[in-house]
Amino acid sequence: MKKSRKAKQFYSLLNRDGKEVSIDLNNYRVTCSKTGKRKSFYHKYLHNLIQSKYAGNIDTFRDTYVSREAGPSKNERKVQQIQDRIDRCFKQISNLKGELAEIETGNVCFPDA
């Protein structure tokens, strides 16, 4: 009989109480909160994902992880990015119109150089 030699890769993460816990992320599988499908990750990628997007909290990651498959499509993300850019431009135009109106009415005083 052959002995199992799965490597262990322990990382320190926070739990929901803010306490540090040590978790083996090698061969770790998480369930998508939308599709219910289980997914595995390379341990270094997973650690970086939890640190950057879930503030290092393993419980938040377990409770709220959504796979790319369940997330918005590439086109939906692009549409949202373009809409955000349009909104920013409209806001900038509105601010510029306000500045122009102030200058035209003479209410703005510029300091002498």
XYZ file of N, CA and C in Angstrom:
339
model
N 0.839 -1.181 0.000
C 0.000 0.000 0.000
C 0.887 1.249 0.000
N 0.542 2.220 -0.880
C 1.329 3.430 -1.020
C 0.849 4.509 -0.053
N 1.773 5.214 0.495
C 1.474 6.277 1.438
C 1.101 7.558 0.681
N 0.086 8.272 1.115
C -0.307 9.543 0.508
C 0.675 10.615 0.946
N 1.171 11.372 -0.024
C 2.148 12.417 0.305
C 1.692 13.772 -0.207
N 0.511 14.140 0.096
C 0.024 15.459 -0.328
C 0.737 16.535 0.468
N 1.280 17.483 -0.255
C 2.000 18.578 0.393
C 1.033 19.474 1.143
N 1.531 20.078 2.181
C 0.729 21.012 2.971
C 1.299 22.409 2.767
N 0.417 23.373 2.569
C 0.815 24.772 2.428
C -0.046 25.598 3.376
N 0.480 25.856 4.582
C -0.280 26.584 5.581
C -0.081 28.090 5.440
N -1.185 28.813 5.527
C -1.173 30.269 5.465
C -1.949 30.810 6.654
N -1.529 31.975 7.147
C -2.239 32.628 8.246
C -3.265 33.589 7.674
N -4.522 33.380 8.053
C -5.621 34.242 7.620
C -6.458 34.591 8.837
N -7.381 35.513 8.660
C -8.271 35.904 9.757
C -9.594 35.162 9.641
N -10.225 34.879 10.792
C -11.573 34.305 10.767
C -12.577 35.434 11.005
N -13.866 35.089 11.105
C -14.890 36.136 11.226
C -14.770 36.935 12.522
N -14.088 36.388 13.527
C -13.899 37.110 14.789
C -12.649 37.988 14.771
N -11.920 37.965 13.651
C -10.702 38.748 13.547
C -9.494 38.049 14.139
N -9.650 36.785 14.509
C -8.537 36.019 15.076
C -7.776 35.323 13.960
N -6.472 35.197 14.141
C -5.631 34.566 13.138
C -5.774 33.047 13.200
N -5.954 32.443 12.034
C -6.036 30.985 11.942
C -5.059 30.511 10.864
N -4.561 29.302 11.031
C -3.631 28.729 10.063
C -4.389 27.695 9.236
N -4.406 27.878 7.913
C -5.200 27.004 7.037
C -4.326 26.473 5.913
N -4.474 25.179 5.625
C -3.777 24.552 4.512
C -4.549 24.882 3.230
N -3.981 25.728 2.378
C -4.662 26.135 1.149
C -4.306 25.239 -0.035
N -3.405 24.283 0.161
C -3.085 23.344 -0.908
C -4.243 22.357 -1.024
N -4.756 22.163 -2.210
C -5.916 21.304 -2.468
C -7.187 21.802 -1.788
N -7.254 23.088 -1.452
C -8.436 23.671 -0.810
C -9.523 23.862 -1.857
N -10.740 23.507 -1.509
C -11.867 23.658 -2.430
C -12.917 24.554 -1.776
N -13.419 25.505 -2.570
C -14.441 26.430 -2.069
C -15.678 26.286 -2.949
N -16.846 26.549 -2.363
C -18.106 26.451 -3.096
C -18.576 27.844 -3.494
N -18.912 28.008 -4.774
C -19.431 29.280 -5.274
C -20.774 29.554 -4.608
N -20.969 30.777 -4.117
C -22.213 31.101 -3.413
C -23.403 31.254 -4.361
N -23.163 31.375 -5.682
C -24.277 31.487 -6.630
C -24.595 30.173 -7.326
N -23.564 29.487 -7.823
C -23.815 28.255 -8.589
C -23.815 27.010 -7.726
N -23.165 27.056 -6.569
C -23.063 25.886 -5.708
C -21.982 24.907 -6.150
N -21.241 25.249 -7.209
C -20.179 24.368 -7.704
C -18.917 24.558 -6.874
N -18.204 23.450 -6.657
C -16.954 23.503 -5.912
C -15.806 23.812 -6.871
N -14.854 24.610 -6.394
C -13.741 25.029 -7.230
C -12.459 24.967 -6.416
N -11.376 24.563 -7.081
C -10.080 24.536 -6.402
C -9.151 25.548 -7.058
N -8.154 25.989 -6.313
C -7.202 27.000 -6.762
C -5.791 26.576 -6.399
N -4.830 27.142 -7.102
C -3.436 27.010 -6.716
C -3.268 27.802 -5.421
N -2.555 27.237 -4.439
C -2.523 27.823 -3.093
C -2.012 29.258 -3.050
N -1.011 29.618 -3.852
C -0.488 30.992 -3.821
C -1.508 31.975 -4.406
N -2.168 31.571 -5.495
C -3.199 32.411 -6.104
C -4.342 32.616 -5.111
N -4.757 31.537 -4.468
C -5.865 31.604 -3.514
C -5.533 32.531 -2.351
N -4.333 32.421 -1.818
C -3.931 33.278 -0.701
C -3.963 34.744 -1.121
N -3.416 35.047 -2.305
C -3.421 36.419 -2.799
C -4.845 36.927 -3.031
N -5.716 36.078 -3.570
C -7.121 36.439 -3.794
C -7.809 36.790 -2.472
N -7.621 35.960 -1.457
C -8.250 36.201 -0.150
C -7.697 37.479 0.481
N -6.387 37.682 0.370
C -5.785 38.883 0.957
C -6.278 40.153 0.258
N -6.342 40.128 -1.063
C -6.662 41.357 -1.793
C -8.155 41.664 -1.863
N -8.988 40.656 -2.084
C -10.412 40.931 -2.287
C -11.294 40.678 -1.063
N -10.774 39.949 -0.083
C -11.586 39.600 1.084
C -10.912 40.031 2.381
N -9.984 40.986 2.308
C -9.295 41.552 3.468
C -8.652 40.473 4.340
N -8.197 39.399 3.726
C -7.523 38.331 4.467
C -8.441 37.495 5.331
N -9.757 37.610 5.138
C -10.724 36.908 5.988
C -11.241 35.652 5.281
N -10.876 34.494 5.792
C -11.250 33.222 5.179
C -12.759 32.979 5.264
N -13.385 33.398 6.346
C -14.834 33.178 6.489
C -15.630 34.036 5.509
N -15.211 35.279 5.309
C -15.871 36.137 4.320
C -15.730 35.517 2.939
N -14.537 35.007 2.639
C -14.301 34.351 1.358
C -15.225 33.157 1.186
N -15.315 32.296 2.191
C -16.180 31.106 2.109
C -17.648 31.487 1.906
N -18.088 32.535 2.580
C -19.501 32.918 2.549
C -19.899 33.660 1.274
N -18.972 34.409 0.695
C -19.368 35.310 -0.396
C -18.684 35.058 -1.728
N -17.842 34.043 -1.843
C -17.117 33.808 -3.090
C -18.083 33.534 -4.246
N -17.888 34.244 -5.367
C -18.656 34.030 -6.588
C -17.658 33.748 -7.704
N -17.817 32.611 -8.356
C -16.898 32.242 -9.427
C -17.097 33.129 -10.646
N -16.112 33.144 -11.528
C -16.233 33.924 -12.761
C -17.403 33.429 -13.594
N -17.630 32.138 -13.523
C -18.729 31.527 -14.284
C -20.075 32.144 -13.893
N -20.251 32.434 -12.603
C -21.519 32.985 -12.123
C -21.552 34.505 -12.193
N -20.401 35.115 -12.370
C -20.330 36.571 -12.423
C -20.808 37.104 -13.756
N -20.728 38.415 -13.920
C -21.160 39.009 -15.192
C -20.248 38.580 -16.341
N -20.814 38.518 -17.533
C -20.029 38.130 -18.710
C -19.078 39.262 -19.067
N -18.162 38.976 -19.982
C -17.198 39.977 -20.415
C -17.918 41.182 -21.021
N -18.962 40.920 -21.814
C -19.722 42.017 -22.418
C -20.442 42.845 -21.366
N -21.025 42.192 -20.367
C -21.721 42.928 -19.304
C -20.750 43.808 -18.530
N -19.536 43.287 -18.255
C -18.527 44.088 -17.552
C -18.110 45.291 -18.399
N -17.946 45.072 -19.711
C -17.545 46.153 -20.608
C -18.630 47.228 -20.673
N -19.890 46.801 -20.752
C -21.012 47.745 -20.766
C -20.996 48.594 -19.489
N -20.762 47.949 -18.342
C -20.740 48.670 -17.069
C -19.574 49.658 -17.020
N -18.409 49.247 -17.536
C -17.247 50.147 -17.565
C -17.533 51.375 -18.424
N -18.133 51.168 -19.582
C -18.449 52.284 -20.481
C -19.490 53.201 -19.841
N -20.510 52.624 -19.200
C -21.529 53.433 -18.532
C -20.908 54.265 -17.415
N -19.975 53.691 -16.671
C -19.279 54.430 -15.613
C -18.488 55.604 -16.197
N -17.822 55.368 -17.334
C -17.071 56.447 -17.986
C -18.006 57.556 -18.439
N -19.158 57.203 -19.014
C -20.147 58.191 -19.457
C -20.627 59.018 -18.274
N -20.928 58.352 -17.152
C -21.388 59.057 -15.954
C -20.336 60.041 -15.449
N -19.056 59.614 -15.462
C -17.982 60.513 -15.023
C -17.864 61.720 -15.951
N -18.008 61.482 -17.250
C -17.930 62.593 -18.215
C -19.073 63.580 -18.018
N -20.297 63.078 -17.799
C -21.438 63.963 -17.564
C -21.220 64.805 -16.307
N -20.656 64.185 -15.282
C -20.392 64.915 -14.041
C -19.355 66.012 -14.287
N -18.314 65.673 -15.050
C -17.279 66.659 -15.369
C -17.862 67.809 -16.197
N -18.713 67.496 -17.158
C -19.362 68.533 -17.984
C -20.213 69.431 -17.105
N -20.955 68.836 -16.194
C -21.796 69.613 -15.291
C -20.948 70.570 -14.446
N -19.829 70.074 -13.933
C -18.940 70.930 -13.134
C -18.371 72.070 -13.970
N -17.984 71.776 -15.205
C -17.439 72.807 -16.083
C -18.491 73.855 -16.439
N -19.735 73.431 -16.663
C -20.816 74.379 -16.941
C -21.029 75.292 -15.747
N -20.932 74.730 -14.541
C -21.077 75.538 -13.328
C -19.971 76.570 -13.213
N -18.743 76.167 -13.501
C -17.613 77.106 -13.475
C -17.801 78.212 -14.511
N -18.234 77.828 -15.712
C -18.459 78.805 -16.781
C -19.530 79.809 -16.364
N -20.613 79.337 -15.780
C -21.691 80.225 -15.341
C -21.193 81.199 -14.278
N -20.351 80.725 -13.361
C -19.804 81.605 -12.325
C -18.937 82.703 -12.945
N -18.129 82.317 -13.931
C -17.246 83.295 -14.575
C -18.072 84.316 -15.356
N -19.092 83.855 -16.068
C -19.930 84.757 -16.879
C -20.714 85.732 -16.013
N -21.136 85.310 -14.845
C -21.884 86.216 -13.964
C -20.951 87.115 -13.160
N -19.672 86.804 -13.164
C -18.714 87.645 -12.454
C -18.653 87.401 -10.963
N -19.192 86.312 -10.472
C -19.203 86.030 -9.046
C -17.887 85.432 -8.548
N -17.015 85.054 -9.452
C -15.780 84.415 -9.054
C -14.667 85.428 -9.046
N -13.941 85.494 -7.966
C -12.816 86.412 -7.857
C -11.531 85.612 -7.936
N -10.700 85.935 -8.897
C -9.405 85.271 -9.017
C -8.348 86.157 -8.365
N -7.470 85.588 -7.573
C -6.431 86.401 -6.935
C -5.469 86.977 -7.984
N -5.023 88.184 -7.715
C -4.051 88.812 -8.625
C -2.718 88.086 -8.506
N -2.088 87.918 -9.649
C -0.808 87.209 -9.645
C 0.322 88.144 -9.316
